[in-house]
mmCIF file of C-alpha atoms in Angstrom:
data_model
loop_
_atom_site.group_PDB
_atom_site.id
_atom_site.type_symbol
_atom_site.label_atom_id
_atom_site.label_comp_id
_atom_site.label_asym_id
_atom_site.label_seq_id
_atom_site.Cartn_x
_atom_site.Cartn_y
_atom_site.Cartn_z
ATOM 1 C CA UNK A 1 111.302 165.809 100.923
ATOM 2 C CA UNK A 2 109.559 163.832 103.342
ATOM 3 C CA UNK A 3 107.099 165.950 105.256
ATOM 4 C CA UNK A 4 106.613 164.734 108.659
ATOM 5 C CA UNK A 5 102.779 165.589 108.607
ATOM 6 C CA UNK A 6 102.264 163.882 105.505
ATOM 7 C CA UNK A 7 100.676 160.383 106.160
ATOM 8 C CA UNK A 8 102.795 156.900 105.014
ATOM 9 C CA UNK A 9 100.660 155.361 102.607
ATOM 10 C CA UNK A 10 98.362 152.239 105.145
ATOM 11 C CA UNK A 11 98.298 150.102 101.781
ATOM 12 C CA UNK A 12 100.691 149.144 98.811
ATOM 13 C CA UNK A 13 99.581 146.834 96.037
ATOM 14 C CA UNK A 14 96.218 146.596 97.591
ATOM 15 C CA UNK A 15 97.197 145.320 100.507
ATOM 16 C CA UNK A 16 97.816 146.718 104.455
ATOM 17 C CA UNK A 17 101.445 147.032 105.180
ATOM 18 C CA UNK A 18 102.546 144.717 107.088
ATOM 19 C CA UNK A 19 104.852 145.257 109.815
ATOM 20 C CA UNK A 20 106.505 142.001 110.669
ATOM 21 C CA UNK A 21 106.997 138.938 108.091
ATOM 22 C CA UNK A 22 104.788 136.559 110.192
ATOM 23 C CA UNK A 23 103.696 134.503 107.090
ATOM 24 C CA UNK A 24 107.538 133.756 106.062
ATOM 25 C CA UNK A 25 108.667 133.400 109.414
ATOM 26 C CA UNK A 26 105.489 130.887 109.692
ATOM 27 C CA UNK A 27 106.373 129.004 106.826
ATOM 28 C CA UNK A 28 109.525 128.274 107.735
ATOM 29 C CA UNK A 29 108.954 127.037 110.704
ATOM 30 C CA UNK A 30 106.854 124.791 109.638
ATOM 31 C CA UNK A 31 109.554 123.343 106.947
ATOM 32 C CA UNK A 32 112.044 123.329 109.708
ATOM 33 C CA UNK A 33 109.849 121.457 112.186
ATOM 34 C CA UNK A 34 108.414 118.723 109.295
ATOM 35 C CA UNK A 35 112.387 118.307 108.464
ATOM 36 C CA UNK A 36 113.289 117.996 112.002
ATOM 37 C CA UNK A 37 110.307 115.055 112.346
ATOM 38 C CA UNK A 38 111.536 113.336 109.318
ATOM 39 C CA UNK A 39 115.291 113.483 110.829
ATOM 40 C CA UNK A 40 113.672 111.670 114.153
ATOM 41 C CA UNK A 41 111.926 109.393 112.348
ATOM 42 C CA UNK A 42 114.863 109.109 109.950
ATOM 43 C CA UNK A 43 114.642 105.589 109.066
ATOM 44 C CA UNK A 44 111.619 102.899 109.383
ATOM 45 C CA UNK A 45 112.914 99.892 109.547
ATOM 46 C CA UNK A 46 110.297 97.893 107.973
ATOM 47 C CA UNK A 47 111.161 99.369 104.349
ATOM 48 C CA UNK A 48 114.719 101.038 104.804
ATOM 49 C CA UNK A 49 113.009 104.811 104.415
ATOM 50 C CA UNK A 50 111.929 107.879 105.745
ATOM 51 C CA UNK A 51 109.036 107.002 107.510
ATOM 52 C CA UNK A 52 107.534 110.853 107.705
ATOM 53 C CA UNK A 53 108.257 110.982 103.650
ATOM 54 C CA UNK A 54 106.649 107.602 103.106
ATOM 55 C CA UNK A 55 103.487 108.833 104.367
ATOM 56 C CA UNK A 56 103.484 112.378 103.316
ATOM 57 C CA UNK A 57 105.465 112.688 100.370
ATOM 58 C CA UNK A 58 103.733 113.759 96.909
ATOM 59 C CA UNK A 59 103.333 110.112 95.712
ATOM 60 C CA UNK A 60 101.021 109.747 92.477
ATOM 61 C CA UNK A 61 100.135 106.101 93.097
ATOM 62 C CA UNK A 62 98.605 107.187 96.196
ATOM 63 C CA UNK A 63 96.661 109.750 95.543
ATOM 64 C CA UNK A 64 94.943 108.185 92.168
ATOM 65 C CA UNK A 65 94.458 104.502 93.746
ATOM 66 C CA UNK A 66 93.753 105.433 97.865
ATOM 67 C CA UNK A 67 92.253 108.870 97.230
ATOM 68 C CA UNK A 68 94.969 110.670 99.728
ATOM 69 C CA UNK A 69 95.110 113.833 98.535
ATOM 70 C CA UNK A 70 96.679 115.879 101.240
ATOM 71 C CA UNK A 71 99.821 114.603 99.857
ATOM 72 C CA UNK A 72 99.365 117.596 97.828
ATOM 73 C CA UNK A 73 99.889 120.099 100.503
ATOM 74 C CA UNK A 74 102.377 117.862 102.817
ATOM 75 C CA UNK A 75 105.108 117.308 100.339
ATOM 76 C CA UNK A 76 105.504 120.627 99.766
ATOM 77 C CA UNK A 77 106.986 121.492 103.450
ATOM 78 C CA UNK A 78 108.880 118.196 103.368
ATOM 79 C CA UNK A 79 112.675 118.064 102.113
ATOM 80 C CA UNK A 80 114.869 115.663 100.521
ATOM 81 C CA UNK A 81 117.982 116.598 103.033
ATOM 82 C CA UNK A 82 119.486 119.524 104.455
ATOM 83 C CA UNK A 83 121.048 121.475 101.311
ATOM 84 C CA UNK A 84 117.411 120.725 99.906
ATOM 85 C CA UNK A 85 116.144 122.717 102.879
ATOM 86 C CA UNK A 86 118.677 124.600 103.156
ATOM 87 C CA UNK A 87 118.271 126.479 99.520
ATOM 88 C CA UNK A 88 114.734 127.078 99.597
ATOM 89 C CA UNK A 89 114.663 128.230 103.017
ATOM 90 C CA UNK A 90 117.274 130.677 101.827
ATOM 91 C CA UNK A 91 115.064 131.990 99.042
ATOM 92 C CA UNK A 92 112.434 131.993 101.158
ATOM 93 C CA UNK A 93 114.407 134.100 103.742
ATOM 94 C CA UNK A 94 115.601 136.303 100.792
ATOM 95 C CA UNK A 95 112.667 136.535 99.076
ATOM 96 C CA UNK A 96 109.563 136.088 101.362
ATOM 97 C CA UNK A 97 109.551 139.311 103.217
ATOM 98 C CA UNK A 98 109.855 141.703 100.340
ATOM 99 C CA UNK A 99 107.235 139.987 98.911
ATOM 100 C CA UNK A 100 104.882 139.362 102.127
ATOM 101 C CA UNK A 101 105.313 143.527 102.000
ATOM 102 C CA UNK A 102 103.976 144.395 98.919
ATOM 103 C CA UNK A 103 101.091 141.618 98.808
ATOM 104 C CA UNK A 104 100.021 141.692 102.497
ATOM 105 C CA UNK A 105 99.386 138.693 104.638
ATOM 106 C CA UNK A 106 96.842 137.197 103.076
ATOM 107 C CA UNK A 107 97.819 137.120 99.635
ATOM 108 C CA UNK A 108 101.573 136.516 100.019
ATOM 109 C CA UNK A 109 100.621 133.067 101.916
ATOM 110 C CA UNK A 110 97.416 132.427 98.928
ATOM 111 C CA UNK A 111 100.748 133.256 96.725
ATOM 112 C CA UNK A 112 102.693 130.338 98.293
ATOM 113 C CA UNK A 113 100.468 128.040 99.043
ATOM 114 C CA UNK A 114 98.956 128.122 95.225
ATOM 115 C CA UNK A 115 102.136 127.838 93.732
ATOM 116 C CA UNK A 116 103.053 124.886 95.781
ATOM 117 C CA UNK A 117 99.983 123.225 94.697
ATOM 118 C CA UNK A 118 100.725 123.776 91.187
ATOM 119 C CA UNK A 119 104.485 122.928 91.564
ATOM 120 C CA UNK A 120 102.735 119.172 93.629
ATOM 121 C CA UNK A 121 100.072 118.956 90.680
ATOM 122 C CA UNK A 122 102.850 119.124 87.889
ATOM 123 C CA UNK A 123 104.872 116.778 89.697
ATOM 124 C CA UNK A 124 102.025 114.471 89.933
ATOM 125 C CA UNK A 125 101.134 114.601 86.231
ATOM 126 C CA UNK A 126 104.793 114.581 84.700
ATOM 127 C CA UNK A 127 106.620 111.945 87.272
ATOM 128 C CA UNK A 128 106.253 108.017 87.223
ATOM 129 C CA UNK A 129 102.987 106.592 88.944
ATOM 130 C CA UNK A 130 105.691 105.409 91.797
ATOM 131 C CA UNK A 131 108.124 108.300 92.367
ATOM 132 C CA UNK A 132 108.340 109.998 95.576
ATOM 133 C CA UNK A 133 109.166 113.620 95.577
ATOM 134 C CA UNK A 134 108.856 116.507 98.345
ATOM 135 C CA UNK A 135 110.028 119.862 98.750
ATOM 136 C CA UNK A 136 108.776 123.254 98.423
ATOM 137 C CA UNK A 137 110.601 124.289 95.292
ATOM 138 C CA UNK A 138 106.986 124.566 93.495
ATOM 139 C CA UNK A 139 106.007 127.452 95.983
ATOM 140 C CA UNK A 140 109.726 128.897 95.619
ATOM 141 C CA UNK A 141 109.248 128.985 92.176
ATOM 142 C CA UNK A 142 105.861 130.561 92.248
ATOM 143 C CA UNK A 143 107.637 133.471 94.895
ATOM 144 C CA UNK A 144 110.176 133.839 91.592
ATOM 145 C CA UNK A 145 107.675 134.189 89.309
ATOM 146 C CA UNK A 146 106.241 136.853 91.401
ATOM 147 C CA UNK A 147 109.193 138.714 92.260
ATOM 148 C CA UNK A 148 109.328 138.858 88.317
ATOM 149 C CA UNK A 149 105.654 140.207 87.767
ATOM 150 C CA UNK A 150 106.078 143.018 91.034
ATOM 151 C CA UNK A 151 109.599 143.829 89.661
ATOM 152 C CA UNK A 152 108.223 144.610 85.774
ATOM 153 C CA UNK A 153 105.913 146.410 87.918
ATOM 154 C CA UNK A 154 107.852 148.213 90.128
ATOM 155 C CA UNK A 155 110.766 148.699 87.530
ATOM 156 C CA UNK A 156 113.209 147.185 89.611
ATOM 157 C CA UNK A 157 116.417 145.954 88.318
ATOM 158 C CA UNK A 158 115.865 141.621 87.449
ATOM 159 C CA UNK A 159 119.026 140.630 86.458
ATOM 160 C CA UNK A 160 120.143 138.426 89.834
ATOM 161 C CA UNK A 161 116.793 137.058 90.118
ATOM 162 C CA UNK A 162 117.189 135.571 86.291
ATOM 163 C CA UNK A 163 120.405 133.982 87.157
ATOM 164 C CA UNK A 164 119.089 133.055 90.415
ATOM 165 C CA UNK A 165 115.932 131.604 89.026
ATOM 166 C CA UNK A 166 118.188 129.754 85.503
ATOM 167 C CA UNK A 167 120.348 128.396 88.423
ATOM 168 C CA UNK A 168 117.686 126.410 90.351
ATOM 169 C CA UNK A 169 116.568 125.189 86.968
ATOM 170 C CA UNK A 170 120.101 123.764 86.273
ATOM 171 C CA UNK A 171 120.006 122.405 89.845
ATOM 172 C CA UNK A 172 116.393 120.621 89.474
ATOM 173 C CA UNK A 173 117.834 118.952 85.934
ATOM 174 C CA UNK A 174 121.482 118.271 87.380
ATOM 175 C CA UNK A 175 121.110 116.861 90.845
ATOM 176 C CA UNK A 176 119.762 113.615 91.330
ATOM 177 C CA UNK A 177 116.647 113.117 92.978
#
């Protein structure tokens, strides 16, 4: 029975609970707008490509040879096109507030922003000196693993997040690029 006098618990997994999502909501806005500046600056036509991803993207050449490290962070809220976007802005959607309401504000976007580090650093050490690649699919990733670990945790029922998480692991080895 819930008794009204009783007092809602002000913390869960450590954290405050929040009320609103403003980390997700943050984070993809900020996909959404660096996607809508690489669609206006869709094509430089000095070298035939996005001009945004040129200069942004994770790109292992430049970050060993000219030092530019922030590629590191910036790929990961660029996107390859729009079903690119559009998937892990879905997860995110999906995913993101549950999340953001166990960890708190803080630690959900610490959460994210590690992961996509890790998901940029593994793409820097296992692709060609000369490939390009964006997206935030290492963060997304990182918000799967999670769910997994709270889940365990929480006893809460897995089996659509394995399929979930075994599909966009078919779709990372099946789709080009």
């Amino acid at each position: 029975s819930c008794d009204p006098l009783v007092p809602l618990p002000e913390r869960r997994l450590g954290a405050k609970v929040p009320t609103k999502p403003y980390v997700t909501y943050t984070l993809i806005g900020l996909c959404v707008v660096a996607f809508g500046l690489q669609q206006i600056a869709s094509v430089d036509p000095n070298n035939g490509f996005d001009s945004v991803s040129l200069r942004f993207a994770m790109l292992p050449i430049a970050i060993a040879d000219a030092d530019e490290y922030y590629r590191l962070l910036t790929s990961m809220f660029l996107h390859g096109g729009l079903l690119h976007i559009g998937f892990n802005m879905l997860v995110l959607w999906s995913l993101g507030p549950a999340i953001e309401n166990l960890l708190g504000h803080v630690r959900f976007a610490t959460l994210y922003l590690v992961a996509g580090l890790g998901g940029s650093v593994a793409s820097f050490w296992f692709s060609g000196v000369a490939t390009s690649s964006v997206g935030a699919s290492g963060a997304i990733f990182g918000l799967f693993g999670a769910w997994v670990v709270i889940g365990r945790q929480l006893n809460i029922d897995l089996s659509q997040i394995i399929v979930l998480i075994a599909v966009n692991i078919v779709i990372g080895f099946v789709v080009p690029n």
